[in-house]
PDB file of C-alpha atoms in Angstrom:
ATOM      1  CA  UNK A  30      -0.044  -0.015  -0.010  1.00 52.00           C
ATOM      2  CA  UNK A  31       1.153   3.551  -0.593  1.00 63.00           C
ATOM      3  CA  UNK A  32      -0.271   6.977   0.119  1.00 84.00           C
ATOM      4  CA  UNK A  33      -1.227   8.852   3.248  1.00 93.00           C
ATOM      5  CA  UNK A  34      -2.508   6.495   6.065  1.00 97.00           C
ATOM      6  CA  UNK A  35      -6.086   7.623   6.715  1.00 98.00           C
ATOM      7  CA  UNK A  36      -7.679   5.969   9.817  1.00 98.00           C
ATOM      8  CA  UNK A  37     -11.542   6.337   9.667  1.00 98.00           C
ATOM      9  CA  UNK A  38     -13.393   5.183  12.770  1.00 97.00           C
ATOM     10  CA  UNK A  39     -16.604   5.472  14.797  1.00 93.00           C
ATOM     11  CA  UNK A  40     -17.384   7.928  17.510  1.00 91.00           C
ATOM     12  CA  UNK A  41     -18.212   5.450  20.351  1.00 89.00           C
ATOM     13  CA  UNK A  42     -15.849   3.916  22.868  1.00 93.00           C
ATOM     14  CA  UNK A  43     -15.000   1.023  20.584  1.00 95.00           C
ATOM     15  CA  UNK A  44     -14.318   3.247  17.623  1.00 96.00           C
ATOM     16  CA  UNK A  45     -12.239   5.752  19.577  1.00 97.00           C
ATOM     17  CA  UNK A  46     -10.177   2.878  21.086  1.00 98.00           C
ATOM     18  CA  UNK A  47      -9.627   1.274  17.745  1.00 98.00           C
ATOM     19  CA  UNK A  48      -8.509   4.574  16.311  1.00 98.00           C
ATOM     20  CA  UNK A  49      -6.084   5.218  19.226  1.00 98.00           C
ATOM     21  CA  UNK A  50      -4.691   1.757  18.918  1.00 98.00           C
ATOM     22  CA  UNK A  51      -4.160   2.158  15.107  1.00 98.00           C
ATOM     23  CA  UNK A  52      -2.566   5.603  15.644  1.00 98.00           C
ATOM     24  CA  UNK A  53      -0.059   4.366  18.215  1.00 98.00           C
ATOM     25  CA  UNK A  54       0.635   1.172  16.084  1.00 97.00           C
ATOM     26  CA  UNK A  55       1.542   3.140  13.020  1.00 96.00           C
ATOM     27  CA  UNK A  56       2.892   6.552  14.218  1.00 94.00           C
ATOM     28  CA  UNK A  57       6.566   5.676  14.176  1.00 91.00           C
ATOM     29  CA  UNK A  58       6.497   4.236  10.683  1.00 91.00           C
ATOM     30  CA  UNK A  59       3.662   5.941   8.873  1.00 90.00           C
ATOM     31  CA  UNK A  60       3.822   9.654   9.795  1.00 90.00           C
ATOM     32  CA  UNK A  61       1.878  11.855   9.204  1.00 94.00           C
ATOM     33  CA  UNK A  62      -1.386  10.107   9.928  1.00 96.00           C
ATOM     34  CA  UNK A  63      -4.834  11.392   9.049  1.00 97.00           C
ATOM     35  CA  UNK A  64      -7.660  10.471  11.441  1.00 97.00           C
ATOM     36  CA  UNK A  65     -11.415  10.961  11.005  1.00 98.00           C
ATOM     37  CA  UNK A  66     -14.160   9.904  13.441  1.00 96.00           C
ATOM     38  CA  UNK A  67     -17.617   9.694  11.875  1.00 91.00           C
ATOM     39  CA  UNK A  68     -20.936   7.821  11.670  1.00 83.00           C
ATOM     40  CA  UNK A  69     -22.499   5.596   9.151  1.00 78.00           C
ATOM     41  CA  UNK A  70     -23.885   8.577   7.233  1.00 75.00           C
ATOM     42  CA  UNK A  71     -20.428   9.719   6.191  1.00 87.00           C
ATOM     43  CA  UNK A  72     -18.349   6.644   5.821  1.00 91.00           C
ATOM     44  CA  UNK A  73     -19.102   6.052   2.073  1.00 91.00           C
ATOM     45  CA  UNK A  74     -18.146   9.489   1.000  1.00 94.00           C
ATOM     46  CA  UNK A  75     -14.834   9.314   2.959  1.00 96.00           C
ATOM     47  CA  UNK A  76     -13.964   5.916   1.609  1.00 96.00           C
ATOM     48  CA  UNK A  77     -14.688   6.828  -1.922  1.00 95.00           C
ATOM     49  CA  UNK A  78     -12.798  10.085  -1.630  1.00 95.00           C
ATOM     50  CA  UNK A  79      -9.790   8.261  -0.128  1.00 95.00           C
ATOM     51  CA  UNK A  80      -9.799   5.679  -2.880  1.00 94.00           C
ATOM     52  CA  UNK A  81      -9.790   8.460  -5.547  1.00 93.00           C
ATOM     53  CA  UNK A  82      -6.964  10.319  -3.775  1.00 94.00           C
ATOM     54  CA  UNK A  83      -4.799   7.210  -3.336  1.00 92.00           C
ATOM     55  CA  UNK A  84      -5.034   7.229   0.435  1.00 95.00           C
ATOM     56  CA  UNK A  85      -4.010   4.097   2.434  1.00 95.00           C
ATOM     57  CA  UNK A  86      -7.320   3.584   4.169  1.00 96.00           C
ATOM     58  CA  UNK A  87      -7.983   1.813   7.386  1.00 97.00           C
ATOM     59  CA  UNK A  88     -11.663   1.785   8.543  1.00 97.00           C
ATOM     60  CA  UNK A  89     -12.487   0.621  11.916  1.00 98.00           C
ATOM     61  CA  UNK A  90     -15.949  -0.286  13.502  1.00 94.00           C
ATOM     62  CA  UNK A  91     -17.735   0.904  10.290  1.00 92.00           C
ATOM     63  CA  UNK A  92     -18.986  -0.473   7.114  1.00 88.00           C
ATOM     64  CA  UNK A  93     -20.041   0.896   3.789  1.00 88.00           C
ATOM     65  CA  UNK A  94     -23.706   1.631   3.108  1.00 78.00           C
ATOM     66  CA  UNK A  95     -23.831   2.082  -0.586  1.00 85.00           C
ATOM     67  CA  UNK A  96     -23.194  -0.642  -3.143  1.00 87.00           C
ATOM     68  CA  UNK A  97     -21.275   1.700  -5.503  1.00 91.00           C
ATOM     69  CA  UNK A  98     -18.711   2.123  -2.730  1.00 93.00           C
ATOM     70  CA  UNK A  99     -18.404  -1.641  -2.357  1.00 92.00           C
ATOM     71  CA  UNK A 100     -18.018  -1.978  -6.100  1.00 93.00           C
ATOM     72  CA  UNK A 101     -15.195   0.612  -6.019  1.00 94.00           C
ATOM     73  CA  UNK A 102     -13.431  -1.309  -3.292  1.00 94.00           C
ATOM     74  CA  UNK A 103     -13.782  -4.567  -5.171  1.00 93.00           C
ATOM     75  CA  UNK A 104     -12.302  -3.049  -8.319  1.00 92.00           C
ATOM     76  CA  UNK A 105      -9.532  -1.310  -6.510  1.00 88.00           C
ATOM     77  CA  UNK A 106      -8.429  -4.505  -4.736  1.00 86.00           C
ATOM     78  CA  UNK A 107      -8.971  -6.970  -7.695  1.00 84.00           C
ATOM     79  CA  UNK A 108      -5.806  -8.819  -8.405  1.00 76.00           C
ATOM     80  CA  UNK A 109      -3.864  -6.878  -5.815  1.00 79.00           C
ATOM     81  CA  UNK A 110      -2.129  -8.565  -2.836  1.00 82.00           C
ATOM     82  CA  UNK A 111      -3.171  -6.402   0.084  1.00 87.00           C
ATOM     83  CA  UNK A 112      -0.606  -5.846   2.825  1.00 89.00           C
ATOM     84  CA  UNK A 113      -3.492  -5.898   5.354  1.00 94.00           C
ATOM     85  CA  UNK A 114      -7.274  -5.562   5.237  1.00 95.00           C
ATOM     86  CA  UNK A 115      -8.769  -2.218   4.782  1.00 96.00           C
ATOM     87  CA  UNK A 116     -11.845  -2.760   7.100  1.00 97.00           C
ATOM     88  CA  UNK A 117     -11.789  -4.183  10.644  1.00 97.00           C
ATOM     89  CA  UNK A 118     -15.380  -4.750  11.834  1.00 95.00           C
ATOM     90  CA  UNK A 119     -17.597  -6.924  14.072  1.00 92.00           C
ATOM     91  CA  UNK A 120     -21.127  -6.297  12.910  1.00 83.00           C
ATOM     92  CA  UNK A 121     -23.169  -9.260  11.878  1.00 77.00           C
ATOM     93  CA  UNK A 122     -24.692  -7.538   8.913  1.00 74.00           C
ATOM     94  CA  UNK A 123     -21.122  -6.688   7.664  1.00 82.00           C
ATOM     95  CA  UNK A 124     -20.153 -10.285   7.880  1.00 85.00           C
ATOM     96  CA  UNK A 125     -23.096 -11.482   6.065  1.00 82.00           C
ATOM     97  CA  UNK A 126     -22.761  -9.045   3.165  1.00 83.00           C
ATOM     98  CA  UNK A 127     -18.975  -8.654   2.700  1.00 86.00           C
ATOM     99  CA  UNK A 128     -17.293 -11.256   4.952  1.00 82.00           C
ATOM    100  CA  UNK A 129     -15.658 -13.072   2.010  1.00 88.00           C
ATOM    101  CA  UNK A 130     -13.921  -9.978   0.675  1.00 92.00           C
ATOM    102  CA  UNK A 131     -10.093  -9.821   0.944  1.00 92.00           C
ATOM    103  CA  UNK A 132     -10.282  -6.216   2.008  1.00 95.00           C
ATOM    104  CA  UNK A 133     -12.152  -6.815   5.226  1.00 95.00           C
ATOM    105  CA  UNK A 134     -11.558  -8.591   8.498  1.00 96.00           C
ATOM    106  CA  UNK A 135     -14.728  -9.224  10.574  1.00 95.00           C
ATOM    107  CA  UNK A 136     -15.334 -11.177  13.789  1.00 95.00           C
ATOM    108  CA  UNK A 137     -18.743 -10.802  15.535  1.00 91.00           C
ATOM    109  CA  UNK A 138     -17.517 -12.238  18.834  1.00 94.00           C
ATOM    110  CA  UNK A 139     -15.581  -9.156  19.877  1.00 96.00           C
ATOM    111  CA  UNK A 140     -15.573  -5.431  19.356  1.00 94.00           C
ATOM    112  CA  UNK A 141     -13.795  -3.860  16.382  1.00 96.00           C
ATOM    113  CA  UNK A 142     -10.909  -2.532  18.499  1.00 98.00           C
ATOM    114  CA  UNK A 143     -10.235  -6.012  19.648  1.00 98.00           C
ATOM    115  CA  UNK A 144     -10.563  -7.321  16.035  1.00 98.00           C
ATOM    116  CA  UNK A 145      -7.767  -4.951  15.012  1.00 98.00           C
ATOM    117  CA  UNK A 146      -5.725  -5.611  18.126  1.00 98.00           C
ATOM    118  CA  UNK A 147      -5.852  -9.364  17.642  1.00 98.00           C
ATOM    119  CA  UNK A 148      -4.732  -8.847  14.027  1.00 98.00           C
ATOM    120  CA  UNK A 149      -1.707  -6.858  15.283  1.00 98.00           C
ATOM    121  CA  UNK A 150      -0.854  -9.694  17.753  1.00 97.00           C
ATOM    122  CA  UNK A 151      -1.199 -12.400  15.077  1.00 97.00           C
ATOM    123  CA  UNK A 152       1.139 -10.548  12.751  1.00 96.00           C
ATOM    124  CA  UNK A 153       3.661  -9.512  15.363  1.00 96.00           C
ATOM    125  CA  UNK A 154       2.914  -5.828  15.202  1.00 95.00           C
ATOM    126  CA  UNK A 155       1.520  -5.376  18.721  1.00 95.00           C
ATOM    127  CA  UNK A 156       4.706  -4.304  20.295  1.00 95.00           C
ATOM    128  CA  UNK A 157       4.033  -0.505  20.336  1.00 96.00           C
ATOM    129  CA  UNK A 158       0.472  -0.988  21.652  1.00 97.00           C
ATOM    130  CA  UNK A 159       0.733  -4.053  24.067  1.00 96.00           C
ATOM    131  CA  UNK A 160       0.212  -1.714  26.908  1.00 97.00           C
ATOM    132  CA  UNK A 161      -3.219  -0.766  25.495  1.00 98.00           C
ATOM    133  CA  UNK A 162      -4.655  -4.248  25.786  1.00 97.00           C
ATOM    134  CA  UNK A 163      -6.651  -3.369  29.010  1.00 97.00           C
ATOM    135  CA  UNK A 164      -8.174  -0.375  27.223  1.00 98.00           C
ATOM    136  CA  UNK A 165      -9.229  -2.761  24.369  1.00 98.00           C
ATOM    137  CA  UNK A 166     -10.815  -5.054  26.921  1.00 97.00           C
ATOM    138  CA  UNK A 167     -12.715  -2.169  28.486  1.00 97.00           C
ATOM    139  CA  UNK A 168     -14.088  -1.268  25.061  1.00 96.00           C
ATOM    140  CA  UNK A 169     -15.018  -4.762  24.459  1.00 95.00           C
ATOM    141  CA  UNK A 170     -16.973  -4.883  27.668  1.00 92.00           C
ATOM    142  CA  UNK A 171     -18.839  -1.783  26.818  1.00 88.00           C
ATOM    143  CA  UNK A 172     -19.571  -2.665  23.163  1.00 85.00           C
ATOM    144  CA  UNK A 173     -20.748  -6.212  23.793  1.00 83.00           C
ATOM    145  CA  UNK A 174     -22.678  -5.211  26.997  1.00 72.00           C
ATOM    146  CA  UNK A 175     -20.926  -7.606  29.171  1.00 80.00           C
ATOM    147  CA  UNK A 176     -21.197  -5.438  32.206  1.00 76.00           C
ATOM    148  CA  UNK A 177     -18.099  -6.859  33.830  1.00 87.00           C
ATOM    149  CA  UNK A 178     -15.937  -3.607  33.912  1.00 90.00           C
ATOM    150  CA  UNK A 179     -17.035  -0.541  35.865  1.00 87.00           C
ATOM    151  CA  UNK A 180     -14.559   1.537  33.847  1.00 93.00           C
ATOM    152  CA  UNK A 181     -16.509   0.968  30.583  1.00 92.00           C
ATOM    153  CA  UNK A 182     -19.296   3.312  31.784  1.00 87.00           C
ATOM    154  CA  UNK A 183     -16.752   5.723  33.171  1.00 93.00           C
ATOM    155  CA  UNK A 184     -14.829   5.849  29.900  1.00 95.00           C
ATOM    156  CA  UNK A 185     -18.112   6.393  27.902  1.00 88.00           C
ATOM    157  CA  UNK A 186     -18.895   9.245  30.262  1.00 90.00           C
ATOM    158  CA  UNK A 187     -15.444  10.698  29.594  1.00 93.00           C
ATOM    159  CA  UNK A 188     -16.077  10.504  25.892  1.00 91.00           C
ATOM    160  CA  UNK A 189     -19.293  12.465  26.435  1.00 86.00           C
ATOM    161  CA  UNK A 190     -17.557  15.089  28.453  1.00 90.00           C
ATOM    162  CA  UNK A 191     -14.533  15.525  26.140  1.00 92.00           C
ATOM    163  CA  UNK A 192     -16.194  14.777  22.832  1.00 91.00           C
ATOM    164  CA  UNK A 193     -14.989  11.847  20.628  1.00 93.00           C
ATOM    165  CA  UNK A 194     -12.135  13.930  19.311  1.00 96.00           C
ATOM    166  CA  UNK A 195     -11.136  15.174  22.735  1.00 96.00           C
ATOM    167  CA  UNK A 196     -11.139  11.621  23.992  1.00 97.00           C
ATOM    168  CA  UNK A 197      -8.948  10.510  21.063  1.00 97.00           C
ATOM    169  CA  UNK A 198      -6.545  13.357  21.818  1.00 97.00           C
ATOM    170  CA  UNK A 199      -6.247  12.155  25.392  1.00 97.00           C
ATOM    171  CA  UNK A 200      -5.604   8.598  24.234  1.00 98.00           C
ATOM    172  CA  UNK A 201      -2.999   9.897  21.708  1.00 96.00           C
ATOM    173  CA  UNK A 202      -1.018  11.746  24.427  1.00 96.00           C
ATOM    174  CA  UNK A 203      -1.732   9.269  27.143  1.00 97.00           C
ATOM    175  CA  UNK A 204      -2.791   5.767  26.013  1.00 97.00           C
ATOM    176  CA  UNK A 205      -3.280   4.425  29.539  1.00 97.00           C
ATOM    177  CA  UNK A 206      -6.728   3.042  30.443  1.00 97.00           C
ATOM    178  CA  UNK A 207      -6.242   4.236  34.011  1.00 97.00           C
ATOM    179  CA  UNK A 208      -7.978   7.627  34.620  1.00 97.00           C
ATOM    180  CA  UNK A 209      -6.240  10.243  36.741  1.00 96.00           C
ATOM    181  CA  UNK A 210      -8.184  11.812  39.701  1.00 97.00           C
ATOM    182  CA  UNK A 211      -9.581  14.672  37.668  1.00 97.00           C
ATOM    183  CA  UNK A 212     -10.862  12.452  35.007  1.00 97.00           C
ATOM    184  CA  UNK A 213     -12.329   9.994  37.505  1.00 97.00           C
ATOM    185  CA  UNK A 214     -14.090  12.847  39.429  1.00 97.00           C
ATOM    186  CA  UNK A 215     -15.493  14.375  36.208  1.00 96.00           C
ATOM    187  CA  UNK A 216     -16.742  10.987  35.031  1.00 94.00           C
ATOM    188  CA  UNK A 217     -18.487  10.124  38.224  1.00 95.00           C
ATOM    189  CA  UNK A 218     -20.071  13.583  38.403  1.00 95.00           C
ATOM    190  CA  UNK A 219     -21.334  13.195  34.822  1.00 91.00           C
ATOM    191  CA  UNK A 220     -22.857   9.844  35.641  1.00 90.00           C
ATOM    192  CA  UNK A 221     -24.624  11.364  38.690  1.00 91.00           C
ATOM    193  CA  UNK A 222     -26.117  14.056  36.361  1.00 91.00           C
ATOM    194  CA  UNK A 223     -26.859  11.477  33.787  1.00 90.00           C
ATOM    195  CA  UNK A 224     -28.977   9.616  36.130  1.00 89.00           C
ATOM    196  CA  UNK A 225     -31.172  12.788  36.530  1.00 92.00           C
ATOM    197  CA  UNK A 226     -31.465  13.078  32.744  1.00 93.00           C
ATOM    198  CA  UNK A 227     -32.569   9.456  32.589  1.00 92.00           C
ATOM    199  CA  UNK A 228     -35.327  10.305  35.179  1.00 94.00           C
ATOM    200  CA  UNK A 229     -36.504  13.085  32.892  1.00 95.00           C
ATOM    201  CA  UNK A 230     -36.264  10.976  29.728  1.00 95.00           C
ATOM    202  CA  UNK A 231     -38.361   8.120  31.345  1.00 94.00           C
ATOM    203  CA  UNK A 232     -41.079  10.718  32.046  1.00 95.00           C
ATOM    204  CA  UNK A 233     -40.953  12.014  28.482  1.00 95.00           C
ATOM    205  CA  UNK A 234     -40.827   8.595  26.729  1.00 94.00           C
ATOM    206  CA  UNK A 235     -43.545   8.180  24.057  1.00 95.00           C
ATOM    207  CA  UNK A 236     -44.708   4.634  24.355  1.00 95.00           C
ATOM    208  CA  UNK A 237     -46.976   3.171  21.688  1.00 93.00           C
ATOM    209  CA  UNK A 238     -47.365  -0.560  21.749  1.00 93.00           C
ATOM    210  CA  UNK A 239     -43.892  -2.292  21.271  1.00 94.00           C
ATOM    211  CA  UNK A 240     -42.046   0.948  20.158  1.00 96.00           C
ATOM    212  CA  UNK A 241     -40.929   3.665  22.618  1.00 96.00           C
ATOM    213  CA  UNK A 242     -39.588   6.966  21.168  1.00 96.00           C
ATOM    214  CA  UNK A 243     -37.619   9.681  22.858  1.00 96.00           C
ATOM    215  CA  UNK A 244     -37.433  13.182  21.259  1.00 95.00           C
ATOM    216  CA  UNK A 245     -34.347  15.185  20.652  1.00 93.00           C
ATOM    217  CA  UNK A 246     -32.902  17.440  23.289  1.00 91.00           C
ATOM    218  CA  UNK A 247     -33.311  15.400  26.527  1.00 92.00           C
ATOM    219  CA  UNK A 248     -30.201  13.084  26.386  1.00 90.00           C
ATOM    220  CA  UNK A 249     -26.682  14.022  25.579  1.00 81.00           C
ATOM    221  CA  UNK A 250     -24.244  12.286  23.316  1.00 72.00           C
ATOM    222  CA  UNK A 251     -23.163   9.092  25.099  1.00 73.00           C
ATOM    223  CA  UNK A 252     -26.377   8.667  27.013  1.00 85.00           C
ATOM    224  CA  UNK A 253     -28.272   6.522  24.623  1.00 87.00           C
ATOM    225  CA  UNK A 254     -26.944   3.083  25.325  1.00 80.00           C
ATOM    226  CA  UNK A 255     -27.303   3.313  29.076  1.00 81.00           C
ATOM    227  CA  UNK A 256     -30.683   4.886  28.919  1.00 89.00           C
ATOM    228  CA  UNK A 257     -31.986   2.266  26.537  1.00 89.00           C
ATOM    229  CA  UNK A 258     -30.501  -0.431  28.643  1.00 80.00           C
ATOM    230  CA  UNK A 259     -32.432   1.000  31.579  1.00 85.00           C
ATOM    231  CA  UNK A 260     -35.715   0.884  29.621  1.00 91.00           C
ATOM    232  CA  UNK A 261     -35.238  -2.531  28.115  1.00 86.00           C
ATOM    233  CA  UNK A 262     -33.829  -4.369  31.119  1.00 78.00           C
ATOM    234  CA  UNK A 263     -35.401  -2.743  34.123  1.00 81.00           C
ATOM    235  CA  UNK A 264     -38.785  -1.458  33.056  1.00 86.00           C
ATOM    236  CA  UNK A 265     -41.844  -3.548  33.790  1.00 88.00           C
ATOM    237  CA  UNK A 266     -43.301  -4.749  30.490  1.00 91.00           C
ATOM    238  CA  UNK A 267     -40.528  -3.086  28.413  1.00 92.00           C
ATOM    239  CA  UNK A 268     -41.110  -2.248  24.719  1.00 95.00           C
ATOM    240  CA  UNK A 269     -39.414  -4.383  21.991  1.00 94.00           C
ATOM    241  CA  UNK A 270     -37.561  -1.263  20.607  1.00 95.00           C
ATOM    242  CA  UNK A 271     -36.474   2.022  21.916  1.00 96.00           C
ATOM    243  CA  UNK A 272     -35.766   4.892  19.378  1.00 96.00           C
ATOM    244  CA  UNK A 273     -33.906   8.017  20.423  1.00 96.00           C
ATOM    245  CA  UNK A 274     -34.085  10.949  17.974  1.00 96.00           C
ATOM    246  CA  UNK A 275     -31.306  13.459  17.528  1.00 93.00           C
ATOM    247  CA  UNK A 276     -31.458  16.292  14.964  1.00 92.00           C
ATOM    248  CA  UNK A 277     -27.926  16.716  13.564  1.00 88.00           C
ATOM    249  CA  UNK A 278     -26.177  19.912  12.560  1.00 85.00           C
ATOM    250  CA  UNK A 279     -26.865  19.354   8.903  1.00 86.00           C
ATOM    251  CA  UNK A 280     -30.592  19.135   9.655  1.00 90.00           C
ATOM    252  CA  UNK A 281     -31.080  15.379   9.070  1.00 93.00           C
ATOM    253  CA  UNK A 282     -32.147  12.906  11.745  1.00 94.00           C
ATOM    254  CA  UNK A 283     -29.995  10.347  13.504  1.00 93.00           C
ATOM    255  CA  UNK A 284     -32.116   7.813  15.220  1.00 95.00           C
ATOM    256  CA  UNK A 285     -30.578   5.292  17.614  1.00 93.00           C
ATOM    257  CA  UNK A 286     -32.321   2.016  17.917  1.00 94.00           C
ATOM    258  CA  UNK A 287     -31.947  -0.491  20.807  1.00 92.00           C
ATOM    259  CA  UNK A 288     -33.609  -3.890  21.309  1.00 90.00           C
ATOM    260  CA  UNK A 289     -32.873  -7.265  22.849  1.00 81.00           C
ATOM    261  CA  UNK A 290     -34.013  -9.703  20.125  1.00 81.00           C
ATOM    262  CA  UNK A 291     -32.112  -8.506  17.015  1.00 83.00           C
ATOM    263  CA  UNK A 292     -34.921  -6.268  15.898  1.00 91.00           C
ATOM    264  CA  UNK A 293     -32.933  -3.057  15.670  1.00 91.00           C
ATOM    265  CA  UNK A 294     -30.639  -4.366  13.031  1.00 87.00           C
ATOM    266  CA  UNK A 295     -33.622  -5.823  11.185  1.00 90.00           C
ATOM    267  CA  UNK A 296     -35.402  -2.464  11.131  1.00 93.00           C
ATOM    268  CA  UNK A 297     -32.393  -0.742   9.666  1.00 91.00           C
ATOM    269  CA  UNK A 298     -32.144  -3.392   6.987  1.00 88.00           C
ATOM    270  CA  UNK A 299     -35.809  -2.901   6.019  1.00 92.00           C
ATOM    271  CA  UNK A 300     -35.652   0.923   6.031  1.00 93.00           C
ATOM    272  CA  UNK A 301     -32.295   1.860   4.467  1.00 87.00           C
ATOM    273  CA  UNK A 302     -32.316   2.303   0.728  1.00 81.00           C
ATOM    274  CA  UNK A 303     -28.746   3.457   0.179  1.00 70.00           C
ATOM    275  CA  UNK A 304     -29.888   6.906  -1.050  1.00 75.00           C
ATOM    276  CA  UNK A 305     -32.108   8.881   1.266  1.00 85.00           C
ATOM    277  CA  UNK A 306     -32.285   6.641   4.281  1.00 89.00           C
ATOM    278  CA  UNK A 307     -29.007   5.063   5.608  1.00 86.00           C
ATOM    279  CA  UNK A 308     -27.988   3.150   8.595  1.00 87.00           C
ATOM    280  CA  UNK A 309     -26.165   0.251  10.178  1.00 81.00           C
ATOM    281  CA  UNK A 310     -24.989  -1.308  13.380  1.00 77.00           C
ATOM    282  CA  UNK A 311     -25.572  -4.347  15.531  1.00 72.00           C
ATOM    283  CA  UNK A 312     -28.583  -6.496  15.695  1.00 76.00           C
ATOM    284  CA  UNK A 313     -29.637  -4.845  18.988  1.00 82.00           C
ATOM    285  CA  UNK A 314     -27.744  -1.494  18.696  1.00 82.00           C
ATOM    286  CA  UNK A 315     -28.209   0.249  15.436  1.00 88.00           C
ATOM    287  CA  UNK A 316     -28.735   3.684  13.892  1.00 91.00           C
ATOM    288  CA  UNK A 317     -30.847   4.895  10.944  1.00 92.00           C
ATOM    289  CA  UNK A 318     -30.560   8.331   9.317  1.00 93.00           C
ATOM    290  CA  UNK A 319     -33.604  10.127   7.963  1.00 94.00           C
ATOM    291  CA  UNK A 320     -33.497  13.174   5.706  1.00 93.00           C
ATOM    292  CA  UNK A 321     -34.248  16.607   7.256  1.00 94.00           C
ATOM    293  CA  UNK A 322     -37.737  16.866   5.640  1.00 94.00           C
ATOM    294  CA  UNK A 323     -39.049  13.853   7.648  1.00 94.00           C
ATOM    295  CA  UNK A 324     -41.244  14.772  10.683  1.00 94.00           C
ATOM    296  CA  UNK A 325     -41.170  13.126  14.027  1.00 94.00           C
ATOM    297  CA  UNK A 326     -44.437  11.403  13.226  1.00 95.00           C
ATOM    298  CA  UNK A 327     -43.144  10.101   9.785  1.00 95.00           C
ATOM    299  CA  UNK A 328     -40.160   8.602  11.548  1.00 95.00           C
ATOM    300  CA  UNK A 329     -42.280   6.986  14.195  1.00 95.00           C
ATOM    301  CA  UNK A 330     -44.585   5.633  11.470  1.00 95.00           C
ATOM    302  CA  UNK A 331     -41.634   4.385   9.394  1.00 95.00           C
ATOM    303  CA  UNK A 332     -40.130   2.433  12.279  1.00 95.00           C
ATOM    304  CA  UNK A 333     -43.563   0.983  13.359  1.00 95.00           C
ATOM    305  CA  UNK A 334     -44.197  -0.148   9.774  1.00 94.00           C
ATOM    306  CA  UNK A 335     -40.788  -1.795   9.623  1.00 94.00           C
ATOM    307  CA  UNK A 336     -41.548  -3.554  12.874  1.00 94.00           C
ATOM    308  CA  UNK A 337     -44.977  -4.787  11.556  1.00 92.00           C
ATOM    309  CA  UNK A 338     -43.323  -5.907   8.315  1.00 91.00           C
ATOM    310  CA  UNK A 339     -40.717  -7.914  10.298  1.00 89.00           C
ATOM    311  CA  UNK A 340     -43.359  -9.438  12.534  1.00 86.00           C
ATOM    312  CA  UNK A 341     -45.563 -10.463   9.534  1.00 84.00           C
ATOM    313  CA  UNK A 342     -42.615 -12.052   7.654  1.00 82.00           C
ATOM    314  CA  UNK A 343     -41.625 -13.988  10.778  1.00 73.00           C
ATOM    315  CA  UNK A 344     -44.964 -15.542  11.397  1.00 66.00           C
ATOM    316  CA  UNK A 345     -45.338 -19.227  10.727  1.00 53.00           C
ATOM    317  CA  UNK A 346     -47.834 -20.373   8.216  1.00 47.00           C
ATOM    318  CA  UNK A 347     -50.825 -21.298  10.026  1.00 50.00           C
ATOM    319  CA  UNK A 348     -52.240 -24.377   8.087  1.00 46.00           C
ATOM    320  CA  UNK A 349     -50.233 -26.478   5.722  1.00 50.00           C
ATOM    321  CA  UNK A 350     -50.713 -29.495   3.490  1.00 47.00           C
ATOM    322  CA  UNK A 351     -48.709 -31.491   6.017  1.00 49.00           C
ATOM    323  CA  UNK A 352     -51.191 -30.510   8.804  1.00 49.00           C
ATOM    324  CA  UNK A 353     -53.962 -31.693   6.617  1.00 47.00           C
ATOM    325  CA  UNK A 354     -52.361 -35.114   5.976  1.00 50.00           C
ATOM    326  CA  UNK A 355     -51.612 -35.563   9.743  1.00 50.00           C
ATOM    327  CA  UNK A 356     -55.217 -34.754  10.537  1.00 50.00           C
ATOM    328  CA  UNK A 357     -56.456 -37.391   8.088  1.00 47.00           C
ATOM    329  CA  UNK A 358     -53.947 -39.965   9.388  1.00 48.00           C
ATOM    330  CA  UNK A 359     -55.128 -39.186  12.914  1.00 44.00           C
TER     331      UNK A 359
END
């Protein structure tokens, strides 16, 4: 590979950890390094632009949403012996669609940061980042919802306080997973205030059948996963899906979806069309992006319709020819 190394990663703890590991692993041999943190709505444009400019792309915890981008990746890597994969991911939808490509490494049993870190270990390149293994395990705990590491919620709080890029700057200058006293105090204070926001959000939750929707402006960045976990795991008679709306700076809508039965990912698959509506993520933690002209009610209706479509397609056929024969024999 040649060209400027461009690391493209997600904005959550997994994505930031992956980007930090990649930065430290390559900074002595591939300087300067370009780093971009983004969501699913931007990754295709960044990848397509990077290919056109001859950048050495490394995409972590994200996957392409448009077929034309995938086609460009296929053409660009056809007949070429890649020094390493371009994409390191862990989402089931990515594995189903692109798992056989040479330009991607995907493992659904761990977070993307751990997928990349394990690749470094297997290829003997982990020396510069061996001290970051505990941070990778914290990100893995958070992203897989294992709930075994208290630090995972504290680190997510720190990302919210500092912003994703601020957290990446901290990990660039200090890659240790151990927070100093000021960081720890700030994270704990944030969690205390976060619990109060959760109380207000629960009071504002719009529950209609199996779908619960929360409007923009109540939660802060980084609140969504913990709040949705509170609703899905601790509420009596919880909904199947929690949707949290956020109006982005460009005017379009980012809707975070959480579930416990794989329904979030299915909703995204049913709604995204690769043009106006995009999305991606896990089976139970996904995001879908609606154009700015959509109203709150249109978003609610679209998600409800997707849930209904999934439910209808999953229903078993009520009476079959086999049932008739068994009845006759009986």
